[in-house]
PDB file of C-alpha atoms in Angstrom:
ATOM      1  CA  GLN A 421     -29.468 -39.484 -34.161  1.00 71.00           C
ATOM      2  CA  MET A 422     -26.558 -39.414 -31.380  1.00 73.00           C
ATOM      3  CA  GLN A 423     -26.743 -41.009 -27.909  1.00 83.00           C
ATOM      4  CA  PRO A 424     -24.038 -39.779 -25.975  1.00 93.00           C
ATOM      5  CA  VAL A 425     -23.560 -42.418 -22.736  1.00 95.00           C
ATOM      6  CA  GLU A 426     -21.298 -41.293 -19.909  1.00 97.00           C
ATOM      7  CA  SER A 427     -19.546 -43.353 -17.636  1.00 97.00           C
ATOM      8  CA  GLY A 428     -16.642 -42.502 -15.082  1.00 98.00           C
ATOM      9  CA  GLY A 429     -18.373 -40.122 -12.337  1.00 97.00           C
ATOM     10  CA  GLY A 430     -17.739 -40.684  -8.837  1.00 97.00           C
ATOM     11  CA  SER A 431     -16.432 -39.626  -5.330  1.00 98.00           C
ATOM     12  CA  VAL A 432     -13.283 -38.388  -4.757  1.00 98.00           C
ATOM     13  CA  GLN A 433     -11.042 -36.180  -2.838  1.00 98.00           C
ATOM     14  CA  ALA A 434      -9.876 -32.872  -3.502  1.00 98.00           C
ATOM     15  CA  GLY A 435      -6.448 -32.713  -5.290  1.00 98.00           C
ATOM     16  CA  ASN A 436      -7.348 -35.925  -7.329  1.00 98.00           C
ATOM     17  CA  SER A 437      -8.221 -36.843 -10.757  1.00 98.00           C
ATOM     18  CA  LEU A 438     -10.848 -38.619 -12.513  1.00 98.00           C
ATOM     19  CA  ARG A 439     -11.781 -39.221 -16.789  1.00 98.00           C
ATOM     20  CA  LEU A 440     -15.124 -39.108 -18.020  1.00 98.00           C
ATOM     21  CA  SER A 441     -16.199 -40.852 -20.853  1.00 98.00           C
ATOM     22  CA  CYS A 442     -18.776 -40.119 -23.689  1.00 96.00           C
ATOM     23  CA  VAL A 443     -19.278 -43.295 -26.126  1.00 94.00           C
ATOM     24  CA  LEU A 444     -21.578 -41.553 -28.907  1.00 90.00           C
ATOM     25  CA  THR A 445     -23.545 -44.123 -30.227  1.00 83.00           C
ATOM     26  CA  GLY A 446     -24.856 -43.294 -33.607  1.00 78.00           C
ATOM     27  CA  TYR A 447     -22.297 -40.963 -34.427  1.00 70.00           C
ATOM     28  CA  THR A 448     -21.101 -40.219 -37.685  1.00 66.00           C
ATOM     29  CA  PHE A 449     -18.175 -37.496 -38.765  1.00 54.00           C
ATOM     30  CA  SER A 450     -20.516 -34.974 -39.593  1.00 65.00           C
ATOM     31  CA  ASN A 451     -19.982 -31.101 -38.758  1.00 73.00           C
ATOM     32  CA  SER A 452     -21.026 -32.057 -35.001  1.00 87.00           C
ATOM     33  CA  PHE A 453     -19.505 -30.895 -31.858  1.00 93.00           C
ATOM     34  CA  VAL A 454     -18.955 -32.493 -28.541  1.00 95.00           C
ATOM     35  CA  GLY A 455     -19.551 -31.289 -25.613  1.00 96.00           C
ATOM     36  CA  TRP A 456     -18.963 -31.722 -21.709  1.00 98.00           C
ATOM     37  CA  PHE A 457     -21.293 -29.858 -19.362  1.00 98.00           C
ATOM     38  CA  ARG A 458     -21.936 -30.016 -15.454  1.00 98.00           C
ATOM     39  CA  GLN A 459     -25.212 -28.832 -13.334  1.00 98.00           C
ATOM     40  CA  ALA A 460     -24.632 -28.521  -9.925  1.00 96.00           C
ATOM     41  CA  PRO A 461     -27.380 -27.975  -7.131  1.00 92.00           C
ATOM     42  CA  GLY A 462     -29.170 -24.643  -7.583  1.00 94.00           C
ATOM     43  CA  LYS A 463     -27.266 -23.786  -9.962  1.00 96.00           C
ATOM     44  CA  GLU A 464     -27.794 -23.575 -13.772  1.00 96.00           C
ATOM     45  CA  ARG A 465     -25.855 -26.075 -16.161  1.00 97.00           C
ATOM     46  CA  GLU A 466     -22.400 -24.654 -17.315  1.00 97.00           C
ATOM     47  CA  GLY A 467     -20.277 -25.320 -20.356  1.00 98.00           C
ATOM     48  CA  VAL A 468     -16.903 -26.987 -19.173  1.00 98.00           C
ATOM     49  CA  ALA A 469     -15.072 -28.034 -22.096  1.00 98.00           C
ATOM     50  CA  ALA A 470     -15.645 -28.876 -26.045  1.00 98.00           C
ATOM     51  CA  ILE A 471     -14.074 -30.689 -28.632  1.00 95.00           C
ATOM     52  CA  TYR A 472     -14.708 -30.597 -32.386  1.00 92.00           C
ATOM     53  CA  PRO A 473     -13.966 -34.408 -33.255  1.00 80.00           C
ATOM     54  CA  ARG A 474     -13.540 -33.676 -36.941  1.00 81.00           C
ATOM     55  CA  GLY A 475     -10.992 -31.339 -36.870  1.00 79.00           C
ATOM     56  CA  GLY A 476      -9.437 -31.637 -32.970  1.00 81.00           C
ATOM     57  CA  ALA A 477     -10.436 -28.086 -31.969  1.00 92.00           C
ATOM     58  CA  SER A 478     -11.319 -28.024 -27.957  1.00 96.00           C
ATOM     59  CA  TYR A 479     -12.527 -25.252 -25.993  1.00 97.00           C
ATOM     60  CA  TYR A 480     -12.588 -24.714 -22.418  1.00 98.00           C
ATOM     61  CA  ALA A 481     -14.513 -22.710 -19.271  1.00 98.00           C
ATOM     62  CA  PRO A 482     -11.877 -20.538 -17.505  1.00 98.00           C
ATOM     63  CA  SER A 483     -12.825 -22.342 -14.500  1.00 97.00           C
ATOM     64  CA  VAL A 484     -10.797 -25.949 -15.527  1.00 98.00           C
ATOM     65  CA  LYS A 485      -8.924 -24.313 -17.756  1.00 98.00           C
ATOM     66  CA  GLY A 486      -5.308 -26.137 -17.074  1.00 97.00           C
ATOM     67  CA  ARG A 487      -6.626 -28.854 -15.159  1.00 98.00           C
ATOM     68  CA  PHE A 488      -9.284 -30.346 -17.449  1.00 98.00           C
ATOM     69  CA  TYR A 489      -8.691 -31.842 -20.629  1.00 98.00           C
ATOM     70  CA  ILE A 490     -11.099 -33.557 -23.663  1.00 97.00           C
ATOM     71  CA  SER A 491      -9.691 -35.557 -26.346  1.00 95.00           C
ATOM     72  CA  GLN A 492     -11.340 -38.281 -28.950  1.00 91.00           C
ATOM     73  CA  ASP A 493     -10.615 -41.656 -29.648  1.00 89.00           C
ATOM     74  CA  ASN A 494     -12.498 -41.553 -33.195  1.00 83.00           C
ATOM     75  CA  THR A 495     -12.309 -45.434 -33.539  1.00 85.00           C
ATOM     76  CA  ALA A 496     -14.687 -45.583 -30.599  1.00 85.00           C
ATOM     77  CA  ASN A 497     -16.875 -42.841 -31.088  1.00 89.00           C
ATOM     78  CA  THR A 498     -15.643 -41.939 -27.736  1.00 92.00           C
ATOM     79  CA  VAL A 499     -14.856 -38.375 -26.239  1.00 94.00           C
ATOM     80  CA  TYR A 500     -12.855 -38.341 -22.737  1.00 97.00           C
ATOM     81  CA  LEU A 501     -12.795 -35.596 -20.007  1.00 98.00           C
ATOM     82  CA  GLN A 502      -9.718 -35.820 -18.121  1.00 98.00           C
ATOM     83  CA  MET A 503     -10.039 -33.710 -14.912  1.00 98.00           C
ATOM     84  CA  HIS A 504      -7.072 -32.978 -12.521  1.00 98.00           C
ATOM     85  CA  SER A 505      -6.510 -31.693  -9.409  1.00 98.00           C
ATOM     86  CA  LEU A 506     -10.721 -31.700  -8.678  1.00 98.00           C
ATOM     87  CA  ARG A 507     -11.737 -29.164  -6.345  1.00 98.00           C
ATOM     88  CA  PRO A 508     -14.986 -29.567  -3.710  1.00 97.00           C
ATOM     89  CA  GLU A 509     -16.363 -26.408  -6.322  1.00 97.00           C
ATOM     90  CA  ASP A 510     -15.913 -29.453  -9.393  1.00 98.00           C
ATOM     91  CA  THR A 511     -18.798 -31.312  -8.116  1.00 98.00           C
ATOM     92  CA  ALA A 512     -21.489 -31.962  -9.834  1.00 98.00           C
ATOM     93  CA  MET A 513     -23.932 -34.188 -12.545  1.00 98.00           C
ATOM     94  CA  TYR A 514     -21.963 -33.751 -15.846  1.00 98.00           C
ATOM     95  CA  TYR A 515     -23.294 -34.327 -19.163  1.00 98.00           C
ATOM     96  CA  CYS A 516     -22.261 -34.959 -22.100  1.00 97.00           C
ATOM     97  CA  ALA A 517     -23.831 -33.717 -25.047  1.00 96.00           C
ATOM     98  CA  ALA A 518     -23.627 -33.592 -29.274  1.00 93.00           C
ATOM     99  CA  SER A 519     -24.652 -30.448 -31.490  1.00 91.00           C
ATOM    100  CA  GLY A 520     -25.546 -32.609 -34.361  1.00 85.00           C
ATOM    101  CA  ARG A 521     -24.736 -29.633 -36.360  1.00 87.00           C
ATOM    102  CA  THR A 522     -21.885 -27.161 -37.003  1.00 87.00           C
ATOM    103  CA  ILE A 523     -22.215 -24.354 -33.691  1.00 91.00           C
ATOM    104  CA  SER A 524     -20.827 -20.657 -33.013  1.00 92.00           C
ATOM    105  CA  MET A 525     -20.876 -21.061 -29.323  1.00 95.00           C
ATOM    106  CA  PRO A 526     -19.315 -24.598 -28.338  1.00 96.00           C
ATOM    107  CA  LEU A 527     -20.166 -24.128 -24.875  1.00 97.00           C
ATOM    108  CA  ARG A 528     -23.057 -23.304 -24.542  1.00 97.00           C
ATOM    109  CA  SER A 529     -26.072 -25.433 -23.430  1.00 97.00           C
ATOM    110  CA  SER A 530     -28.409 -24.654 -26.058  1.00 96.00           C
ATOM    111  CA  GLU A 531     -26.374 -25.367 -28.689  1.00 96.00           C
ATOM    112  CA  TYR A 532     -26.697 -28.681 -28.117  1.00 95.00           C
ATOM    113  CA  SER A 533     -29.563 -31.161 -28.812  1.00 92.00           C
ATOM    114  CA  ASN A 534     -28.357 -34.339 -27.679  1.00 93.00           C
ATOM    115  CA  TRP A 535     -27.806 -34.841 -24.204  1.00 95.00           C
ATOM    116  CA  GLY A 536     -26.653 -38.065 -21.812  1.00 96.00           C
ATOM    117  CA  GLN A 537     -28.401 -38.925 -18.894  1.00 96.00           C
ATOM    118  CA  GLY A 538     -25.471 -37.530 -17.073  1.00 97.00           C
ATOM    119  CA  THR A 539     -22.646 -39.172 -14.368  1.00 98.00           C
ATOM    120  CA  GLN A 540     -22.231 -37.722 -10.911  1.00 98.00           C
ATOM    121  CA  VAL A 541     -18.913 -36.226  -9.388  1.00 98.00           C
ATOM    122  CA  THR A 542     -18.270 -35.724  -5.780  1.00 98.00           C
ATOM    123  CA  VAL A 543     -15.338 -33.907  -5.067  1.00 98.00           C
ATOM    124  CA  SER A 544     -14.406 -33.744  -0.844  1.00 98.00           C
ATOM    125  CA  SER A 545     -12.373 -31.155   0.816  1.00 95.00           C
TER     126      SER A 545
END
């Protein structure tokens, strides 16, 4: 079973950058997608970015497109989320998830079955 483990969160000022890492233990190059999601207090969990490591296709939420970039290091079983030009509204707990199968909606949280514990990102103005 794939177990994502996130790291890299922290507190930064608006305009700065952070890179989140997701190490996927037990990961095999199957048809699994890997996604980054976030949840702010009182809000629903939303898909931020996703990648299909086997083919490299990536997907982004409109709110982060052009600022966030998802990438993979297959040799390290790691997926990264590079975040630039951070805004206070990006403040949330960020989660990495693996689908374990082929999915049709890569930014929909219900498509994913293996979730990490999350890493907090706080952006101050």
